[in-house]
Short mmCIF file of C-alpha atoms in Angstrom, two decimals:
data_model
loop_
_atom_site.label_atom_id
_atom_site.label_comp_id
_atom_site.label_asym_id
_atom_site.label_seq_id
_atom_site.Cartn_x
_atom_site.Cartn_y
_atom_site.Cartn_z
CA UNK A 1 -18.21 -5.89 23.54
CA UNK A 2 -17.35 -9.20 22.61
CA UNK A 3 -14.88 -12.14 24.54
CA UNK A 4 -12.55 -14.14 22.74
CA UNK A 5 -10.57 -17.02 24.40
CA UNK A 6 -6.98 -17.48 23.86
CA UNK A 7 -5.87 -20.81 24.70
CA UNK A 8 -2.11 -20.70 26.32
CA UNK A 9 -0.19 -23.59 28.47
CA UNK A 10 1.54 -22.22 32.12
CA UNK A 11 3.55 -24.31 33.48
CA UNK A 12 2.20 -24.95 37.49
CA UNK A 13 3.85 -23.39 40.27
CA UNK A 14 6.75 -26.00 41.33
CA UNK A 15 6.50 -26.89 45.43
CA UNK A 16 9.23 -27.81 46.78
CA UNK A 17 9.50 -29.69 50.27
CA UNK A 18 12.98 -30.24 50.58
CA UNK A 19 13.34 -27.46 54.01
CA UNK A 20 10.61 -29.51 55.47
CA UNK A 21 12.40 -33.33 54.85
CA UNK A 22 15.06 -31.02 55.96
CA UNK A 23 14.07 -29.90 59.07
CA UNK A 24 12.31 -33.25 59.48
CA UNK A 25 15.29 -35.31 59.71
CA UNK A 26 17.20 -32.32 61.97
CA UNK A 27 14.65 -33.27 64.77
CA UNK A 28 14.74 -36.99 64.40
CA UNK A 29 18.84 -37.25 64.47
CA UNK A 30 18.14 -35.00 67.67
CA UNK A 31 16.13 -36.99 69.65
CA UNK A 32 18.53 -40.12 68.76
CA UNK A 33 21.23 -38.53 70.45
CA UNK A 34 19.39 -37.24 73.14
CA UNK A 35 18.60 -40.81 74.16
CA UNK A 36 21.99 -42.51 73.87
CA UNK A 37 23.17 -39.77 76.17
CA UNK A 38 20.58 -40.39 79.24
CA UNK A 39 21.45 -44.65 78.52
CA UNK A 40 25.23 -43.94 78.63
CA UNK A 41 24.90 -41.78 81.64
CA UNK A 42 22.59 -44.81 83.76
CA UNK A 43 25.18 -47.73 82.65
CA UNK A 44 28.42 -46.07 83.75
CA UNK A 45 27.69 -43.97 86.68
CA UNK A 46 29.60 -44.85 89.75
CA UNK A 47 28.26 -46.24 93.24
CA UNK A 48 30.36 -46.72 96.37
CA UNK A 49 33.29 -46.53 93.66
CA UNK A 50 31.62 -49.99 91.21
CA UNK A 51 31.53 -49.54 88.09
CA UNK A 52 27.93 -51.50 86.60
CA UNK A 53 28.79 -52.92 83.64
CA UNK A 54 26.25 -52.21 80.22
CA UNK A 55 25.99 -54.68 77.78
CA UNK A 56 27.49 -53.39 74.65
CA UNK A 57 25.17 -51.59 72.30
CA UNK A 58 25.09 -52.34 68.72
CA UNK A 59 26.11 -49.07 66.58
CA UNK A 60 23.16 -48.51 63.99
CA UNK A 61 22.94 -45.96 61.63
CA UNK A 62 19.47 -44.09 61.99
CA UNK A 63 17.54 -44.07 59.33
CA UNK A 64 15.62 -40.72 58.69
CA UNK A 65 12.08 -41.59 56.88
CA UNK A 66 11.42 -38.63 54.57
CA UNK A 67 8.01 -36.81 54.90
CA UNK A 68 5.35 -37.57 52.71
CA UNK A 69 4.91 -34.52 50.17
CA UNK A 70 1.36 -33.00 49.60
CA UNK A 71 -0.43 -33.74 46.58
CA UNK A 72 -0.02 -30.78 44.40
CA UNK A 73 -2.10 -27.66 44.79
CA UNK A 74 -1.63 -25.49 41.70
CA UNK A 75 -5.24 -25.58 39.71
CA UNK A 76 -5.33 -25.03 35.89
CA UNK A 77 -4.67 -22.06 33.97
CA UNK A 78 -7.91 -20.73 32.74
CA UNK A 79 -7.63 -19.72 29.28
CA UNK A 80 -7.30 -15.96 28.36
CA UNK A 81 -10.01 -13.84 27.62
CA UNK A 82 -9.73 -11.04 25.10
CA UNK A 83 -12.65 -8.56 24.55
CA UNK A 84 -12.81 -6.38 21.01
CA UNK A 85 -14.28 -3.65 20.40
CA UNK A 86 -16.06 -4.19 17.91
CA UNK A 87 -17.38 -8.30 16.27
CA UNK A 88 -16.17 -7.27 13.25
CA UNK A 89 -12.30 -6.84 15.23
CA UNK A 90 -12.83 -10.11 16.91
CA UNK A 91 -13.78 -11.45 12.32
CA UNK A 92 -10.37 -9.90 11.78
CA UNK A 93 -7.90 -11.25 14.68
CA UNK A 94 -7.86 -15.02 13.88
CA UNK A 95 -7.04 -14.39 10.43
CA UNK A 96 -3.91 -11.71 11.25
CA UNK A 97 -3.05 -14.60 14.06
CA UNK A 98 -2.42 -17.25 11.02
CA UNK A 99 -0.85 -14.84 8.59
CA UNK A 100 1.36 -14.03 11.79
CA UNK A 101 1.94 -17.73 11.77
CA UNK A 102 4.09 -17.47 8.60
CA UNK A 103 5.76 -14.72 8.46
CA UNK A 104 9.65 -15.90 7.36
CA UNK A 105 11.20 -12.63 8.44
CA UNK A 106 10.23 -9.21 10.56
CA UNK A 107 13.73 -7.75 10.91
CA UNK A 108 11.92 -4.91 12.54
CA UNK A 109 10.34 -6.91 14.98
CA UNK A 110 7.10 -5.45 13.79
CA UNK A 111 5.00 -9.17 14.61
CA UNK A 112 5.81 -8.07 17.70
CA UNK A 113 3.07 -5.64 18.57
CA UNK A 114 -0.06 -8.10 17.18
CA UNK A 115 -1.12 -9.30 20.57
CA UNK A 116 -4.06 -9.06 22.92
CA UNK A 117 -7.44 -7.64 21.46
CA UNK A 118 -6.51 -4.55 20.67
CA UNK A 119 -6.21 -4.58 16.45
CA UNK A 120 -5.92 -0.82 16.01
CA UNK A 121 -2.82 -0.39 18.07
CA UNK A 122 -0.91 -3.38 15.41
CA UNK A 123 1.86 -1.69 14.06
CA UNK A 124 0.86 -1.24 10.92
CA UNK A 125 -3.13 -1.59 11.45
CA UNK A 126 -5.20 0.95 11.21
CA UNK A 127 -9.11 1.60 12.23
CA UNK A 128 -11.78 3.66 11.30
CA UNK A 129 -15.96 3.76 10.83
CA UNK A 130 -16.81 1.69 7.93
CA UNK A 131 -19.32 3.02 5.23
CA UNK A 132 -22.19 1.22 6.01
CA UNK A 133 -22.07 1.56 9.78
CA UNK A 134 -20.75 4.53 10.82
CA UNK A 135 -20.52 3.47 14.46
CA UNK A 136 -19.00 0.48 14.06
CA UNK A 137 -14.94 0.11 14.23
CA UNK A 138 -13.23 -1.90 11.41
CA UNK A 139 -9.65 -2.79 10.40
CA UNK A 140 -9.60 0.16 7.23
CA UNK A 141 -6.58 0.34 5.85
CA UNK A 142 -2.82 -1.39 6.36
CA UNK A 143 0.82 -0.04 5.68
CA UNK A 144 3.84 -2.04 5.74
CA UNK A 145 5.40 -0.10 3.57
CA UNK A 146 9.25 -0.78 4.14
CA UNK A 147 8.79 -3.23 6.78
CA UNK A 148 10.76 -5.84 4.71
CA UNK A 149 8.35 -8.88 5.82
CA UNK A 150 8.77 -12.47 4.20
CA UNK A 151 6.16 -14.45 3.79
CA UNK A 152 5.10 -17.16 1.47
CA UNK A 153 1.50 -15.96 0.54
CA UNK A 154 -1.17 -12.90 0.53
CA UNK A 155 -3.33 -15.22 0.21
CA UNK A 156 -6.17 -15.83 3.11
CA UNK A 157 -4.68 -12.32 4.63
CA UNK A 158 -5.58 -9.77 2.08
CA UNK A 159 -8.48 -11.35 0.41
CA UNK A 160 -10.14 -12.03 4.16
CA UNK A 161 -9.99 -8.36 5.47
CA UNK A 162 -14.01 -7.57 4.12
CA UNK A 163 -13.81 -4.18 5.11
CA UNK A 164 -10.25 -2.65 4.03
CA UNK A 165 -10.04 0.47 1.84
CA UNK A 166 -6.13 0.71 1.73
CA UNK A 167 -3.73 -2.21 1.30
CA UNK A 168 0.00 -0.78 0.88
CA UNK A 169 2.72 -3.22 1.13
CA UNK A 170 6.28 -1.47 -0.98
CA UNK A 171 9.27 -2.89 0.15
CA UNK A 172 8.03 -6.41 1.47
CA UNK A 173 9.88 -9.84 0.39
CA UNK A 174 6.09 -11.48 -0.37
CA UNK A 175 5.45 -13.64 -2.66
CA UNK A 176 3.51 -16.15 -4.15
CA UNK A 177 0.43 -14.73 -6.68
CA UNK A 178 -2.04 -12.33 -6.19
CA UNK A 179 -5.47 -13.87 -4.42
CA UNK A 180 -7.75 -14.13 -6.90
CA UNK A 181 -10.89 -13.58 -4.49
CA UNK A 182 -9.73 -9.63 -4.44
CA UNK A 183 -13.48 -9.09 -5.96
CA UNK A 184 -14.62 -9.82 -2.32
CA UNK A 185 -13.45 -6.31 -1.11
CA UNK A 186 -16.02 -4.32 -1.64
CA UNK A 187 -13.85 -0.65 -0.49
CA UNK A 188 -10.73 -1.07 -1.30
CA UNK A 189 -9.68 1.22 -3.75
CA UNK A 190 -5.51 1.82 -3.15
CA UNK A 191 -3.46 -1.21 -3.99
CA UNK A 192 0.70 -1.28 -3.42
CA UNK A 193 2.22 -4.52 -3.73
CA UNK A 194 4.96 -2.55 -5.66
CA UNK A 195 9.37 -3.94 -4.91
CA UNK A 196 8.03 -7.27 -3.27
CA UNK A 197 8.54 -11.49 -5.31
CA UNK A 198 4.88 -11.82 -6.78
CA UNK A 199 4.70 -13.50 -9.24
CA UNK A 200 2.46 -15.27 -11.43
CA UNK A 201 -0.47 -13.86 -14.33
CA UNK A 202 -1.59 -10.10 -14.23
CA UNK A 203 -4.11 -9.75 -11.35
CA UNK A 204 -7.30 -10.36 -13.62
CA UNK A 205 -9.37 -9.96 -10.28
CA UNK A 206 -9.03 -5.78 -10.44
CA UNK A 207 -10.43 -5.99 -13.13
CA UNK A 208 -14.00 -6.69 -11.75
CA UNK A 209 -12.74 -3.81 -8.94
CA UNK A 210 -14.83 -0.79 -9.63
CA UNK A 211 -13.78 0.94 -6.84
CA UNK A 212 -9.79 0.48 -7.55
CA UNK A 213 -8.37 3.84 -8.05
CA UNK A 214 -4.83 2.89 -7.70
CA UNK A 215 -2.81 -0.27 -8.73
CA UNK A 216 1.41 -0.08 -8.06
CA UNK A 217 2.66 -3.49 -9.54
CA UNK A 218 6.27 -2.39 -10.03
CA UNK A 219 9.39 -4.26 -9.33
CA UNK A 220 7.68 -7.38 -8.63
CA UNK A 221 8.38 -10.15 -11.28
CA UNK A 222 4.71 -10.81 -13.06
CA UNK A 223 4.66 -12.71 -16.61
CA UNK A 224 1.88 -12.75 -19.48
CA UNK A 225 -0.14 -10.55 -20.86
CA UNK A 226 -1.91 -7.00 -19.60
CA UNK A 227 -5.51 -7.37 -20.60
CA UNK A 228 -6.14 -4.31 -22.70
CA UNK A 229 -9.44 -3.79 -20.31
CA UNK A 230 -7.46 -2.43 -17.47
CA UNK A 231 -7.33 0.86 -19.52
CA UNK A 232 -10.91 1.52 -19.69
CA UNK A 233 -11.20 0.46 -15.80
CA UNK A 234 -11.68 3.61 -13.29
CA UNK A 235 -8.43 3.90 -12.44
CA UNK A 236 -6.12 7.20 -11.82
CA UNK A 237 -2.76 5.34 -11.19
CA UNK A 238 -1.47 2.38 -13.23
CA UNK A 239 2.30 1.01 -11.75
CA UNK A 240 2.94 -2.28 -14.06
CA UNK A 241 6.79 -1.11 -15.25
CA UNK A 242 10.02 -3.71 -14.28
CA UNK A 243 7.94 -6.69 -14.47
CA UNK A 244 8.16 -9.21 -17.57
CA UNK A 245 4.64 -7.86 -18.44
CA UNK A 246 3.85 -8.14 -22.51
CA UNK A 247 1.76 -5.18 -23.41
CA UNK A 248 1.00 -4.22 -27.66
CA UNK A 249 -0.60 -0.62 -26.68
CA UNK A 250 -4.12 -0.54 -27.14
CA UNK A 251 -6.23 1.60 -29.14
CA UNK A 252 -8.84 1.51 -26.56
CA UNK A 253 -6.20 3.73 -24.40
CA UNK A 254 -7.67 6.81 -24.89
CA UNK A 255 -11.00 5.63 -22.82
CA UNK A 256 -8.70 5.66 -19.49
CA UNK A 257 -8.87 7.15 -16.88
CA UNK A 258 -5.43 7.17 -15.72
CA UNK A 259 -3.57 10.03 -14.87
CA UNK A 260 -0.36 8.53 -14.21
CA UNK A 261 1.05 5.68 -16.28
CA UNK A 262 4.35 3.91 -16.15
CA UNK A 263 4.53 0.55 -18.18
CA UNK A 264 8.68 0.37 -18.49
CA UNK A 265 11.08 -2.49 -17.98
CA UNK A 266 8.28 -4.34 -20.01
CA UNK A 267 7.84 -6.25 -23.52
CA UNK A 268 5.76 -3.57 -24.91
CA UNK A 269 5.64 -4.03 -28.60
CA UNK A 270 4.70 -1.79 -31.39
CA UNK A 271 5.22 1.82 -33.08
CA UNK A 272 4.28 4.56 -31.27
CA UNK A 273 1.21 5.90 -32.70
CA UNK A 274 -0.65 9.40 -33.17
CA UNK A 275 -3.73 8.09 -30.92
CA UNK A 276 -1.96 7.16 -28.91
CA UNK A 277 -0.15 10.51 -27.79
CA UNK A 278 -3.97 12.29 -28.30
CA UNK A 279 -4.96 9.16 -25.72
CA UNK A 280 -2.44 9.93 -23.55
CA UNK A 281 -2.76 13.74 -23.64
CA UNK A 282 -4.03 13.92 -19.74
CA UNK A 283 -0.83 12.23 -18.45
CA UNK A 284 1.16 13.95 -16.22
CA UNK A 285 3.98 10.92 -16.78
CA UNK A 286 4.04 9.11 -19.61
CA UNK A 287 7.20 6.56 -18.89
CA UNK A 288 7.69 3.86 -21.63
CA UNK A 289 11.39 3.32 -20.89
CA UNK A 290 13.31 -0.28 -21.50
CA UNK A 291 10.16 -1.45 -23.56
CA UNK A 292 10.24 -2.78 -27.41
CA UNK A 293 9.12 0.07 -28.79
CA UNK A 294 9.68 0.78 -32.53
CA UNK A 295 9.26 2.91 -35.66
CA UNK A 296 8.90 6.97 -36.03
CA UNK A 297 7.40 9.46 -33.64
CA UNK A 298 4.76 10.94 -34.85
CA UNK A 299 3.59 14.76 -34.07
CA UNK A 300 1.01 14.54 -32.24
CA UNK A 301 3.17 13.80 -29.77
CA UNK A 302 2.87 17.64 -29.16
CA UNK A 303 -0.51 16.59 -27.40
CA UNK A 304 1.19 15.78 -24.55
CA UNK A 305 0.13 19.42 -23.21
CA UNK A 306 -0.29 17.99 -19.54
CA UNK A 307 2.78 16.05 -19.24
CA UNK A 308 5.27 16.95 -16.93
CA UNK A 309 7.39 13.14 -17.57
CA UNK A 310 8.26 11.70 -20.85
CA UNK A 311 10.83 8.94 -21.15
CA UNK A 312 11.04 6.83 -23.76
CA UNK A 313 14.68 6.09 -23.87
CA UNK A 314 16.36 2.97 -24.60
CA UNK A 315 13.68 1.18 -27.55
CA UNK A 316 14.03 1.13 -30.64
CA UNK A 317 12.50 4.67 -32.29
CA UNK A 318 13.90 6.16 -35.52
CA UNK A 319 13.54 9.13 -37.38
CA UNK A 320 13.97 12.71 -36.75
CA UNK A 321 12.55 14.29 -33.83
CA UNK A 322 8.96 16.48 -34.74
CA UNK A 323 8.98 20.17 -34.27
CA UNK A 324 5.91 19.21 -32.15
CA UNK A 325 7.54 18.56 -29.16
CA UNK A 326 8.00 22.83 -28.52
CA UNK A 327 4.57 22.43 -27.56
CA UNK A 328 5.08 20.22 -24.18
CA UNK A 329 4.72 23.52 -22.37
CA UNK A 330 4.66 21.36 -18.48
CA UNK A 331 7.37 19.05 -19.54
CA UNK A 332 10.19 19.04 -16.98
CA UNK A 333 11.99 16.15 -17.38
CA UNK A 334 12.43 14.49 -20.97
CA UNK A 335 14.37 11.47 -22.21
CA UNK A 336 14.67 9.87 -25.67
CA UNK A 337 18.39 8.54 -25.25
CA UNK A 338 19.39 5.30 -25.99
CA UNK A 339 17.56 5.02 -29.65
CA UNK A 340 17.96 5.33 -33.42
CA UNK A 341 17.33 8.88 -33.84
CA UNK A 342 18.85 11.22 -36.10
CA UNK A 343 18.68 14.61 -38.06
CA UNK A 344 19.12 17.62 -36.10
CA UNK A 345 17.91 17.99 -32.52
CA UNK A 346 14.98 21.07 -32.72
CA UNK A 347 15.09 24.08 -31.61
CA UNK A 348 12.13 24.80 -30.02
CA UNK A 349 12.77 21.98 -27.69
CA UNK A 350 15.52 23.94 -25.84
CA UNK A 351 12.88 26.91 -25.13
CA UNK A 352 10.69 24.49 -23.42
CA UNK A 353 9.96 27.17 -20.18
CA UNK A 354 9.85 24.19 -17.70
CA UNK A 355 13.00 21.84 -19.16
CA UNK A 356 14.90 21.03 -16.24
CA UNK A 357 16.48 17.70 -17.60
CA UNK A 358 16.94 17.10 -21.77
CA UNK A 359 18.67 13.47 -22.22
CA UNK A 360 19.37 12.63 -26.28
CA UNK A 361 22.49 10.36 -25.87
CA UNK A 362 23.20 7.23 -27.69
CA UNK A 363 22.02 8.31 -30.91
CA UNK A 364 22.67 9.70 -33.92
CA UNK A 365 22.30 13.38 -33.86
CA UNK A 366 23.88 15.33 -36.38
CA UNK A 367 23.60 19.19 -34.85
CA UNK A 368 22.67 21.82 -32.39
CA UNK A 369 21.54 24.75 -32.39
CA UNK A 370 22.95 27.85 -30.33
CA UNK A 371 19.91 27.76 -27.72
CA UNK A 372 20.80 23.82 -27.20
CA UNK A 373 24.11 24.59 -27.38
CA UNK A 374 24.12 27.04 -24.66
CA UNK A 375 21.40 24.32 -22.28
CA UNK A 376 24.82 21.59 -23.17
CA UNK A 377 26.73 23.98 -21.50
CA UNK A 378 24.62 24.06 -18.78
CA UNK A 379 24.16 20.36 -17.87
CA UNK A 380 20.45 20.38 -18.59
CA UNK A 381 21.14 18.89 -22.48
CA UNK A 382 22.51 15.58 -22.54
CA UNK A 383 23.78 14.46 -26.00
CA UNK A 384 26.99 12.88 -25.49
CA UNK A 385 28.01 9.55 -28.11
CA UNK A 386 25.85 10.62 -31.08
CA UNK A 387 27.13 12.47 -34.15
CA UNK A 388 27.26 16.06 -33.57
CA UNK A 389 30.97 17.56 -35.29
CA UNK A 390 32.70 19.99 -32.41
CA UNK A 391 31.66 18.31 -29.52
CA UNK A 392 33.48 15.90 -27.12
CA UNK A 393 32.28 12.37 -26.48
CA UNK A 394 30.43 11.46 -29.64
CA UNK A 395 30.96 8.57 -31.61
CA UNK A 396 33.07 7.52 -34.31
CA UNK A 397 33.51 8.85 -37.79
CA UNK A 398 32.97 5.32 -39.11
CA UNK A 399 30.13 4.50 -36.96
CA UNK A 400 28.07 7.83 -37.77
CA UNK A 401 29.05 6.59 -41.58
CA UNK A 402 27.91 3.14 -41.12
CA UNK A 403 24.72 3.42 -39.14
CA UNK A 404 23.89 7.06 -42.29
CA UNK A 405 24.75 3.99 -45.22
CA UNK A 406 22.23 1.75 -43.90
CA UNK A 407 18.57 1.92 -44.61
CA UNK A 408 16.32 4.06 -43.29
CA UNK A 409 12.62 3.34 -42.48
CA UNK A 410 9.88 5.63 -44.75
CA UNK A 411 8.28 7.41 -41.46
CA UNK A 412 5.10 8.54 -42.50
CA UNK A 413 3.92 12.35 -43.33
CA UNK A 414 7.17 13.42 -43.42
CA UNK A 415 5.83 16.93 -43.96
CA UNK A 416 4.24 16.92 -40.52
CA UNK A 417 7.62 17.26 -38.81
CA UNK A 418 8.29 20.88 -39.43
CA UNK A 419 4.68 20.96 -38.51
CA UNK A 420 4.16 23.30 -34.96
CA UNK A 421 0.36 22.77 -33.69
CA UNK A 422 0.81 24.53 -30.74
CA UNK A 423 1.52 28.83 -30.29
CA UNK A 424 4.91 28.43 -28.76
CA UNK A 425 5.37 29.99 -25.79
#
C-alpha cells in the first residue's frame, strides 16, 4: 500500500465563552443587590421610635469585568492520508489532480468523483493489470465519450498516462494540439479524439506508435498535409474526415492494413486512379465525399468487393459510370450524388443483391432502365436533378443543353466502361 498526504486547511473550532461571562456578571450583580439590602435595613431600623439617619450613599453603576478567555485549545489538522492500491496509481494521482484544475467545462459534474485515492472508481477511469506486471493495478483505459468536458490542452495529461491502452474522448470541448510525446505511451492502441476543438497539424507522433490500430480525429480543426506514411502504419481504422487537412491520394495506399477509412470533407486532390481502387479493395467503408476529386471513374472500381459503404458524392468527378459497379456485391449504400456524371445509369447497379440506397442526384444522367425505374419507385434510387426525360424534379432543358454543349474530358480506356470483371449474381 502506498501513502500520500493531501494538504488541506480546516478552520479551527470556534470556542465561545459568552455564557460564562453572562453567568459571571449575573453573580456579581446579585452580590451587589444583596449588599445594598443589608445596608438599607441597618440604617433605617427603628429603636424606641427613634430613627437613625444614615449618610446618603452615592449611587454607582456597578462595573462587570468580563471573564478572561482561556487560550484556544484547537490543534492543527493533520493532512489527510491517502492510501493507494499500487504505486503506479499513486504516480498518476497528481497528474489527474492537475488536469482537473484546468477543466473549464463540466456540465455533467463528472470531476466531482475525482477525489480520494480510489482512482479506479473515478468516472471515466478504468483499471487493469499491465502487460509488464500482471500483479500490478494501473489506469489502463479512459472513456470520456460524451462527457462534454472542456480543457485548453491535453498536454501533461494524456502523454503522462504511461500505462494507458485506450483513450476515448469523443464529443468534448478539448482544444490545443495533440501532445507530441504520445510515443511515450507503449501500450496505447486506440486513440479517439473526434468531435472536439483540437487544432494544429496532423499529429505526426502517431507515425512512431507501432501498436496503434485505431485513430479517430474526425470533426476537429486539424490543418495541413497528411503524411503519406500514415497509410503504411498498422492501423485498422483511420477516420480523419471533417477537418481542414490536405491529401494527395498516395500510391502506397495499396500497402495499407486499413479496413475502415474516412477522408471526407477535407482537401483531397487528384483523380481516382485504377490503382487506388485496387488498393482500397479490402476496405469495408470508402468515404470520399465533399473533397476535391476530379477526373473519370475507372473500371477498377469493381475491385471494391469487400466494400459495404461507398460515398464519393460532392466532388468534380465526370464521365460515365462503368458497368463494373455491378461487381460491388456487398455494397449497401452507394452515392455519386453531386458530381458531373452523365450518360445512362447502368442497369447492373440496380441488381446489386444488398443495395439499400443508391444516390445519383445532382448529376447529368440522361436515362434509366426498367430495373432502376422500379427501384426509383420504391425509393431506393434517387435520380433527382438530372436530365432524364419523363421523370419529375429534373434539371431544366436549357441547363442540360448548356452542360452537353460544353467540352467534355477524354476519359482513358473508354472501351473498359462496358467491361464487367466479375460474374454477376
